[in-house]
PDB file of C-alpha atoms in Angstrom:
ATOM      1  CA  GLN C   1      65.807  99.726  36.376  1.00  0.00           C
ATOM      2  CA  SER C   2      65.022  96.280  34.960  1.00  0.00           C
ATOM      3  CA  ALA C   3      62.741  96.205  31.946  1.00  0.00           C
ATOM      4  CA  LEU C   4      59.131  95.227  32.439  1.00  0.00           C
ATOM      5  CA  THR C   5      58.224  91.773  31.129  1.00  0.00           C
ATOM      6  CA  GLN C   6      55.997  91.465  28.073  1.00  0.00           C
ATOM      7  CA  PRO C   7      55.352  88.488  25.782  1.00  0.00           C
ATOM      8  CA  ALA C   8      57.469  88.750  22.653  1.00  0.00           C
ATOM      9  CA  SER C   9      54.535  88.184  20.350  1.00  0.00           C
ATOM     10  CA  VAL C  10      50.788  87.705  20.271  1.00  0.00           C
ATOM     11  CA  SER C  11      48.420  87.113  17.404  1.00  0.00           C
ATOM     12  CA  GLY C  12      44.733  87.137  16.668  1.00  0.00           C
ATOM     13  CA  SER C  13      42.238  87.090  13.845  1.00  0.00           C
ATOM     14  CA  PRO C  14      40.225  90.115  12.747  1.00  0.00           C
ATOM     15  CA  GLY C  15      37.329  90.728  15.092  1.00  0.00           C
ATOM     16  CA  GLN C  16      38.866  88.807  17.965  1.00  0.00           C
ATOM     17  CA  SER C  17      40.205  90.234  21.227  1.00  0.00           C
ATOM     18  CA  ILE C  18      43.750  89.927  22.478  1.00  0.00           C
ATOM     19  CA  THR C  19      45.438  90.863  25.740  1.00  0.00           C
ATOM     20  CA  ILE C  20      49.062  91.833  26.260  1.00  0.00           C
ATOM     21  CA  SER C  21      50.469  91.532  29.759  1.00  0.00           C
ATOM     22  CA  CYS C  22      53.166  93.648  31.359  1.00  0.00           C
ATOM     23  CA  THR C  23      54.731  92.450  34.591  1.00  0.00           C
ATOM     24  CA  GLY C  24      56.843  94.578  36.861  1.00  0.00           C
ATOM     25  CA  THR C  25      57.361  94.969  40.576  1.00  0.00           C
ATOM     26  CA  SER C  26      55.957  96.891  43.510  1.00  0.00           C
ATOM     27  CA  SER C  27      58.573  99.560  42.752  1.00  0.00           C
ATOM     28  CA  ASP C  28      57.082 100.355  39.379  1.00  0.00           C
ATOM     29  CA  VAL C  29      53.860  98.841  38.002  1.00  0.00           C
ATOM     30  CA  GLY C  30      52.414  97.930  41.380  1.00  0.00           C
ATOM     31  CA  GLY C  31      53.546 101.057  43.164  1.00  0.00           C
ATOM     32  CA  TYR C  32      51.884 103.755  41.097  1.00  0.00           C
ATOM     33  CA  ASN C  33      48.834 104.221  38.888  1.00  0.00           C
ATOM     34  CA  LEU C  34      51.121 105.380  36.084  1.00  0.00           C
ATOM     35  CA  VAL C  35      51.324 102.619  33.507  1.00  0.00           C
ATOM     36  CA  SER C  36      51.092 103.700  29.894  1.00  0.00           C
ATOM     37  CA  TRP C  37      50.904 101.772  26.640  1.00  0.00           C
ATOM     38  CA  TYR C  38      52.314 102.719  23.252  1.00  0.00           C
ATOM     39  CA  GLN C  39      51.681 101.472  19.746  1.00  0.00           C
ATOM     40  CA  GLN C  40      54.534 101.692  17.256  1.00  0.00           C
ATOM     41  CA  HIS C  41      54.403 100.973  13.554  1.00  0.00           C
ATOM     42  CA  PRO C  42      57.671 100.337  11.683  1.00  0.00           C
ATOM     43  CA  GLY C  43      59.702 103.475  11.184  1.00  0.00           C
ATOM     44  CA  LYS C  44      57.276 105.620  13.154  1.00  0.00           C
ATOM     45  CA  ALA C  45      57.344 107.311  16.542  1.00  0.00           C
ATOM     46  CA  PRO C  46      55.419 105.644  19.366  1.00  0.00           C
ATOM     47  CA  LYS C  47      51.764 106.574  19.805  1.00  0.00           C
ATOM     48  CA  LEU C  48      50.205 106.821  23.259  1.00  0.00           C
ATOM     49  CA  MET C  49      47.224 104.470  23.572  1.00  0.00           C
ATOM     50  CA  ILE C  50      46.657 104.264  27.346  1.00  0.00           C
ATOM     51  CA  TYR C  51      47.908 106.377  30.252  1.00  0.00           C
ATOM     52  CA  GLU C  52      47.504 106.259  34.033  1.00  0.00           C
ATOM     53  CA  ASP C  53      46.732 102.534  33.839  1.00  0.00           C
ATOM     54  CA  LYS C  54      43.393 102.795  32.034  1.00  0.00           C
ATOM     55  CA  LYS C  55      42.739 106.223  30.560  1.00  0.00           C
ATOM     56  CA  ARG C  56      42.511 106.746  26.793  1.00  0.00           C
ATOM     57  CA  PRO C  57      43.816 109.901  25.118  1.00  0.00           C
ATOM     58  CA  SER C  58      41.406 111.777  22.921  1.00  0.00           C
ATOM     59  CA  GLY C  59      41.171 110.150  19.526  1.00  0.00           C
ATOM     60  CA  VAL C  60      42.199 106.656  20.564  1.00  0.00           C
ATOM     61  CA  SER C  61      39.620 104.012  19.730  1.00  0.00           C
ATOM     62  CA  ASN C  62      37.598 102.586  22.611  1.00  0.00           C
ATOM     63  CA  ARG C  63      38.623  99.161  21.319  1.00  0.00           C
ATOM     64  CA  PHE C  64      41.776  99.727  23.373  1.00  0.00           C
ATOM     65  CA  SER C  65      41.523  99.339  27.142  1.00  0.00           C
ATOM     66  CA  GLY C  66      43.948  99.091  30.023  1.00  0.00           C
ATOM     67  CA  SER C  67      43.781  97.411  33.390  1.00  0.00           C
ATOM     68  CA  LYS C  68      46.031  96.432  36.248  1.00  0.00           C
ATOM     69  CA  SER C  69      46.148  93.899  39.054  1.00  0.00           C
ATOM     70  CA  GLY C  70      49.006  94.017  41.503  1.00  0.00           C
ATOM     71  CA  ASN C  71      52.305  94.153  39.628  1.00  0.00           C
ATOM     72  CA  THR C  72      50.818  93.205  36.251  1.00  0.00           C
ATOM     73  CA  ALA C  73      49.203  95.593  33.808  1.00  0.00           C
ATOM     74  CA  SER C  74      47.309  94.536  30.707  1.00  0.00           C
ATOM     75  CA  LEU C  75      46.319  96.027  27.383  1.00  0.00           C
ATOM     76  CA  THR C  76      43.272  94.565  25.699  1.00  0.00           C
ATOM     77  CA  ILE C  77      42.387  95.211  22.078  1.00  0.00           C
ATOM     78  CA  SER C  78      38.900  94.156  21.079  1.00  0.00           C
ATOM     79  CA  GLY C  79      37.499  93.824  17.568  1.00  0.00           C
ATOM     80  CA  LEU C  80      40.988  93.328  16.167  1.00  0.00           C
ATOM     81  CA  GLN C  81      41.661  95.126  12.882  1.00  0.00           C
ATOM     82  CA  ALA C  82      44.460  94.818  10.346  1.00  0.00           C
ATOM     83  CA  GLU C  83      45.693  98.307  11.247  1.00  0.00           C
ATOM     84  CA  ASP C  84      46.304  97.173  14.827  1.00  0.00           C
ATOM     85  CA  GLU C  85      49.266  95.087  13.657  1.00  0.00           C
ATOM     86  CA  ALA C  86      52.220  96.818  15.317  1.00  0.00           C
ATOM     87  CA  ASP C  87      54.599  96.649  18.254  1.00  0.00           C
ATOM     88  CA  TYR C  88      53.196  97.510  21.669  1.00  0.00           C
ATOM     89  CA  TYR C  89      55.173  98.734  24.654  1.00  0.00           C
ATOM     90  CA  CYS C  90      54.150  99.210  28.244  1.00  0.00           C
ATOM     91  CA  CYS C  91      55.846 101.803  30.389  1.00  0.00           C
ATOM     92  CA  SER C  92      55.721 102.523  34.095  1.00  0.00           C
ATOM     93  CA  TYR C  93      56.771 105.320  36.374  1.00  0.00           C
ATOM     94  CA  ALA C  94      59.384 104.005  38.818  1.00  0.00           C
ATOM     95  CA  GLY C  95      60.122 106.825  41.188  1.00  0.00           C
ATOM     96  CA  SER C  96      62.553 109.202  39.547  1.00  0.00           C
ATOM     97  CA  SER C  97      62.705 107.199  36.340  1.00  0.00           C
ATOM     98  CA  LEU C  98      60.598 105.418  33.764  1.00  0.00           C
ATOM     99  CA  VAL C  99      60.907 101.812  32.691  1.00  0.00           C
ATOM    100  CA  PHE C 100      59.637 100.257  29.467  1.00  0.00           C
ATOM    101  CA  GLY C 101      58.703  96.717  28.649  1.00  0.00           C
ATOM    102  CA  GLY C 102      60.605  94.811  25.993  1.00  0.00           C
ATOM    103  CA  GLY C 103      57.757  95.153  23.525  1.00  0.00           C
ATOM    104  CA  THR C 104      55.181  92.800  22.039  1.00  0.00           C
ATOM    105  CA  GLU C 105      54.729  92.223  18.328  1.00  0.00           C
ATOM    106  CA  LEU C 106      51.053  91.910  17.458  1.00  0.00           C
ATOM    107  CA  THR C 107      50.209  89.987  14.314  1.00  0.00           C
ATOM    108  CA  VAL C 108      46.716  90.137  12.852  1.00  0.00           C
ATOM    109  CA  LEU C 109      46.223  86.850  11.058  1.00  0.00           C
TER     110      LEU C 109
ATOM    111  CA  GLU D   1      49.884 122.024  16.587  1.00  0.00           C
ATOM    112  CA  VAL D   2      52.501 120.507  18.850  1.00  0.00           C
ATOM    113  CA  GLN D   3      55.800 119.908  17.071  1.00  0.00           C
ATOM    114  CA  LEU D   4      59.003 118.379  18.330  1.00  0.00           C
ATOM    115  CA  VAL D   5      61.917 118.257  15.906  1.00  0.00           C
ATOM    116  CA  GLU D   6      65.122 116.488  16.876  1.00  0.00           C
ATOM    117  CA  SER D   7      68.458 117.176  15.236  1.00  0.00           C
ATOM    118  CA  GLY D   8      72.152 116.600  15.824  1.00  0.00           C
ATOM    119  CA  GLY D   9      72.344 112.891  15.191  1.00  0.00           C
ATOM    120  CA  GLY D  10      74.985 111.315  13.002  1.00  0.00           C
ATOM    121  CA  LEU D  11      78.020 109.075  12.894  1.00  0.00           C
ATOM    122  CA  VAL D  12      80.499 109.385  15.753  1.00  0.00           C
ATOM    123  CA  GLN D  13      83.499 107.320  16.754  1.00  0.00           C
ATOM    124  CA  PRO D  14      83.577 105.341  20.015  1.00  0.00           C
ATOM    125  CA  GLY D  15      84.600 107.604  22.854  1.00  0.00           C
ATOM    126  CA  GLY D  16      83.298 110.643  21.025  1.00  0.00           C
ATOM    127  CA  SER D  17      80.640 113.187  21.895  1.00  0.00           C
ATOM    128  CA  LEU D  18      77.476 114.483  20.315  1.00  0.00           C
ATOM    129  CA  ARG D  19      74.807 117.002  21.299  1.00  0.00           C
ATOM    130  CA  LEU D  20      71.220 116.412  20.309  1.00  0.00           C
ATOM    131  CA  SER D  21      68.664 119.192  20.115  1.00  0.00           C
ATOM    132  CA  CYS D  22      64.888 119.107  20.169  1.00  0.00           C
ATOM    133  CA  ALA D  23      63.106 122.218  18.904  1.00  0.00           C
ATOM    134  CA  ALA D  24      59.627 122.592  20.374  1.00  0.00           C
ATOM    135  CA  SER D  25      56.661 124.591  19.114  1.00  0.00           C
ATOM    136  CA  GLY D  26      52.886 124.705  19.396  1.00  0.00           C
ATOM    137  CA  PHE D  27      52.756 124.533  23.187  1.00  0.00           C
ATOM    138  CA  THR D  28      54.120 126.319  26.244  1.00  0.00           C
ATOM    139  CA  PHE D  29      57.546 124.684  26.398  1.00  0.00           C
ATOM    140  CA  SER D  30      58.541 126.306  29.685  1.00  0.00           C
ATOM    141  CA  SER D  31      55.583 124.710  31.479  1.00  0.00           C
ATOM    142  CA  ASN D  32      56.315 121.149  30.462  1.00  0.00           C
ATOM    143  CA  TRP D  33      58.651 118.457  31.644  1.00  0.00           C
ATOM    144  CA  MET D  34      60.517 116.740  28.823  1.00  0.00           C
ATOM    145  CA  HIS D  35      62.417 113.535  28.309  1.00  0.00           C
ATOM    146  CA  TRP D  36      64.538 111.515  25.914  1.00  0.00           C
ATOM    147  CA  VAL D  37      63.811 107.932  24.909  1.00  0.00           C
ATOM    148  CA  ARG D  38      65.987 105.839  22.614  1.00  0.00           C
ATOM    149  CA  GLN D  39      65.515 102.766  20.467  1.00  0.00           C
ATOM    150  CA  GLY D  40      68.395 100.658  19.245  1.00  0.00           C
ATOM    151  CA  PRO D  41      68.173  99.076  15.767  1.00  0.00           C
ATOM    152  CA  GLY D  42      65.550  96.349  15.911  1.00  0.00           C
ATOM    153  CA  LYS D  43      65.180  96.796  19.651  1.00  0.00           C
ATOM    154  CA  GLY D  44      62.666  98.196  22.118  1.00  0.00           C
ATOM    155  CA  LEU D  45      62.146 101.597  23.665  1.00  0.00           C
ATOM    156  CA  VAL D  46      64.471 102.600  26.490  1.00  0.00           C
ATOM    157  CA  TRP D  47      64.024 105.633  28.706  1.00  0.00           C
ATOM    158  CA  VAL D  48      67.132 107.813  28.853  1.00  0.00           C
ATOM    159  CA  SER D  49      66.553 110.990  30.833  1.00  0.00           C
ATOM    160  CA  ARG D  50      64.022 113.601  31.925  1.00  0.00           C
ATOM    161  CA  ILE D  51      64.096 117.215  32.997  1.00  0.00           C
ATOM    162  CA  ASN D  52      61.526 119.322  34.817  1.00  0.00           C
ATOM    163  CA  ASN D  53      60.053 122.485  33.384  1.00  0.00           C
ATOM    164  CA  ASP D  54      62.665 124.946  34.659  1.00  0.00           C
ATOM    165  CA  GLY D  55      65.678 122.658  34.404  1.00  0.00           C
ATOM    166  CA  SER D  56      66.282 122.454  38.134  1.00  0.00           C
ATOM    167  CA  SER D  57      65.652 118.713  38.367  1.00  0.00           C
ATOM    168  CA  THR D  58      66.989 115.948  36.134  1.00  0.00           C
ATOM    169  CA  SER D  59      67.034 112.168  36.180  1.00  0.00           C
ATOM    170  CA  TYR D  60      68.959 109.558  34.168  1.00  0.00           C
ATOM    171  CA  ALA D  61      68.909 105.881  33.359  1.00  0.00           C
ATOM    172  CA  ASP D  62      71.775 104.015  35.008  1.00  0.00           C
ATOM    173  CA  SER D  63      73.196 103.164  31.579  1.00  0.00           C
ATOM    174  CA  VAL D  64      73.893 106.825  30.750  1.00  0.00           C
ATOM    175  CA  LYS D  65      74.424 108.378  34.172  1.00  0.00           C
ATOM    176  CA  GLY D  66      77.675 110.307  34.285  1.00  0.00           C
ATOM    177  CA  ARG D  67      78.005 110.355  30.493  1.00  0.00           C
ATOM    178  CA  PHE D  68      74.845 112.133  29.298  1.00  0.00           C
ATOM    179  CA  THR D  69      73.512 115.518  30.374  1.00  0.00           C
ATOM    180  CA  ILE D  70      69.999 116.748  29.705  1.00  0.00           C
ATOM    181  CA  SER D  71      69.345 120.474  29.645  1.00  0.00           C
ATOM    182  CA  ARG D  72      66.943 123.024  28.214  1.00  0.00           C
ATOM    183  CA  ASP D  73      66.780 126.613  27.072  1.00  0.00           C
ATOM    184  CA  ASN D  74      63.261 127.856  27.664  1.00  0.00           C
ATOM    185  CA  ALA D  75      64.022 131.124  25.871  1.00  0.00           C
ATOM    186  CA  LYS D  76      64.813 129.136  22.729  1.00  0.00           C
ATOM    187  CA  ASN D  77      62.143 126.454  23.264  1.00  0.00           C
ATOM    188  CA  THR D  78      64.838 123.831  22.899  1.00  0.00           C
ATOM    189  CA  LEU D  79      65.746 120.644  24.748  1.00  0.00           C
ATOM    190  CA  TYR D  80      69.263 119.203  24.616  1.00  0.00           C
ATOM    191  CA  LEU D  81      71.056 115.957  25.287  1.00  0.00           C
ATOM    192  CA  GLN D  82      74.834 116.139  25.583  1.00  0.00           C
ATOM    193  CA  MET D  83      76.277 112.681  25.067  1.00  0.00           C
ATOM    194  CA  ASN D  84      79.892 111.916  25.984  1.00  0.00           C
ATOM    195  CA  SER D  85      82.045 108.776  26.044  1.00  0.00           C
ATOM    196  CA  LEU D  86      79.801 107.147  23.484  1.00  0.00           C
ATOM    197  CA  THR D  87      79.929 103.403  22.860  1.00  0.00           C
ATOM    198  CA  ALA D  88      78.388 101.127  20.258  1.00  0.00           C
ATOM    199  CA  GLU D  89      75.603 100.369  22.767  1.00  0.00           C
ATOM    200  CA  ASP D  90      74.464 103.995  22.454  1.00  0.00           C
ATOM    201  CA  THR D  91      73.638 103.508  18.767  1.00  0.00           C
ATOM    202  CA  ALA D  92      69.926 104.240  18.506  1.00  0.00           C
ATOM    203  CA  VAL D  93      67.201 106.534  17.309  1.00  0.00           C
ATOM    204  CA  TYR D  94      66.759 109.185  19.979  1.00  0.00           C
ATOM    205  CA  TYR D  95      63.299 110.624  20.532  1.00  0.00           C
ATOM    206  CA  CYS D  96      62.363 113.666  22.561  1.00  0.00           C
ATOM    207  CA  ALA D  97      58.884 113.767  24.058  1.00  0.00           C
ATOM    208  CA  ILE D  98      56.710 115.796  26.394  1.00  0.00           C
ATOM    209  CA  TYR D  99      56.644 114.083  29.789  1.00  0.00           C
ATOM    210  CA  ASN D 100      53.324 114.224  31.612  1.00  0.00           C
ATOM    211  CA  SER D 101      52.678 112.047  34.676  1.00  0.00           C
ATOM    212  CA  GLY D 102      54.879 109.300  33.345  1.00  0.00           C
ATOM    213  CA  SER D 103      53.499 109.225  29.826  1.00  0.00           C
ATOM    214  CA  SER D 104      54.025 111.040  26.535  1.00  0.00           C
ATOM    215  CA  GLU D 105      51.348 111.950  24.047  1.00  0.00           C
ATOM    216  CA  TYR D 106      53.682 113.991  21.859  1.00  0.00           C
ATOM    217  CA  TRP D 107      56.902 112.691  20.352  1.00  0.00           C
ATOM    218  CA  GLY D 108      59.393 113.918  17.806  1.00  0.00           C
ATOM    219  CA  GLN D 109      60.290 111.918  14.711  1.00  0.00           C
ATOM    220  CA  GLY D 110      63.633 110.876  16.166  1.00  0.00           C
ATOM    221  CA  THR D 111      67.265 111.388  15.221  1.00  0.00           C
ATOM    222  CA  LEU D 112      69.682 108.534  14.519  1.00  0.00           C
ATOM    223  CA  VAL D 113      72.951 108.283  16.394  1.00  0.00           C
ATOM    224  CA  THR D 114      75.454 105.748  15.124  1.00  0.00           C
ATOM    225  CA  VAL D 115      78.577 105.019  17.133  1.00  0.00           C
ATOM    226  CA  SER D 116      81.126 103.230  14.993  1.00  0.00           C
ATOM    227  CA  SER D 117      84.743 103.410  13.914  1.00  0.00           C
TER     228      SER D 117
END
């Protein structure tokens, strides 16, 4: 149950696109189409942004997209906005358990 | 409207026990798997445990296995987490959430557990 690997921080200017990577193994990320991504603002509960690798829940902006190649999943945010500044976590099904990434702090410059 | 409200957090001494509750409303609780996720102060999300819809199947993170027990009362629409032999490393905000194919669209607001002497 080792944590998935995410960059500690990323940054971008308004209007730009950024991508956050999430690397696991064939026992989690690469083994199932069950990677999800969460956005968390300070003091708030996580918000689901992407599920099943690339699906968006109702109400989530289409500026958010998910993809996966092998054991690495990615979250891309296009048209960056100030409100996107938050922590982002990936999460993968891993058999009978779930495993989260360490989190990535997104700064909008 | 889906609501998940955690309670039972607080200050407990090392080696002590605590039981968290999560009151659910706005959806058919007995049809949904549930889980607990925690977040230490200034740290990331960590999965703790999950339970299937009728309570017959449970799973735990290695870090809590043998110390924590997840359970549910579908008649009361309530999820529980019994935590024993607590250590400082268990200090965290504990969230309950609906578990659906490895992801969670609905979360509670969290309850803080502090383990300290």
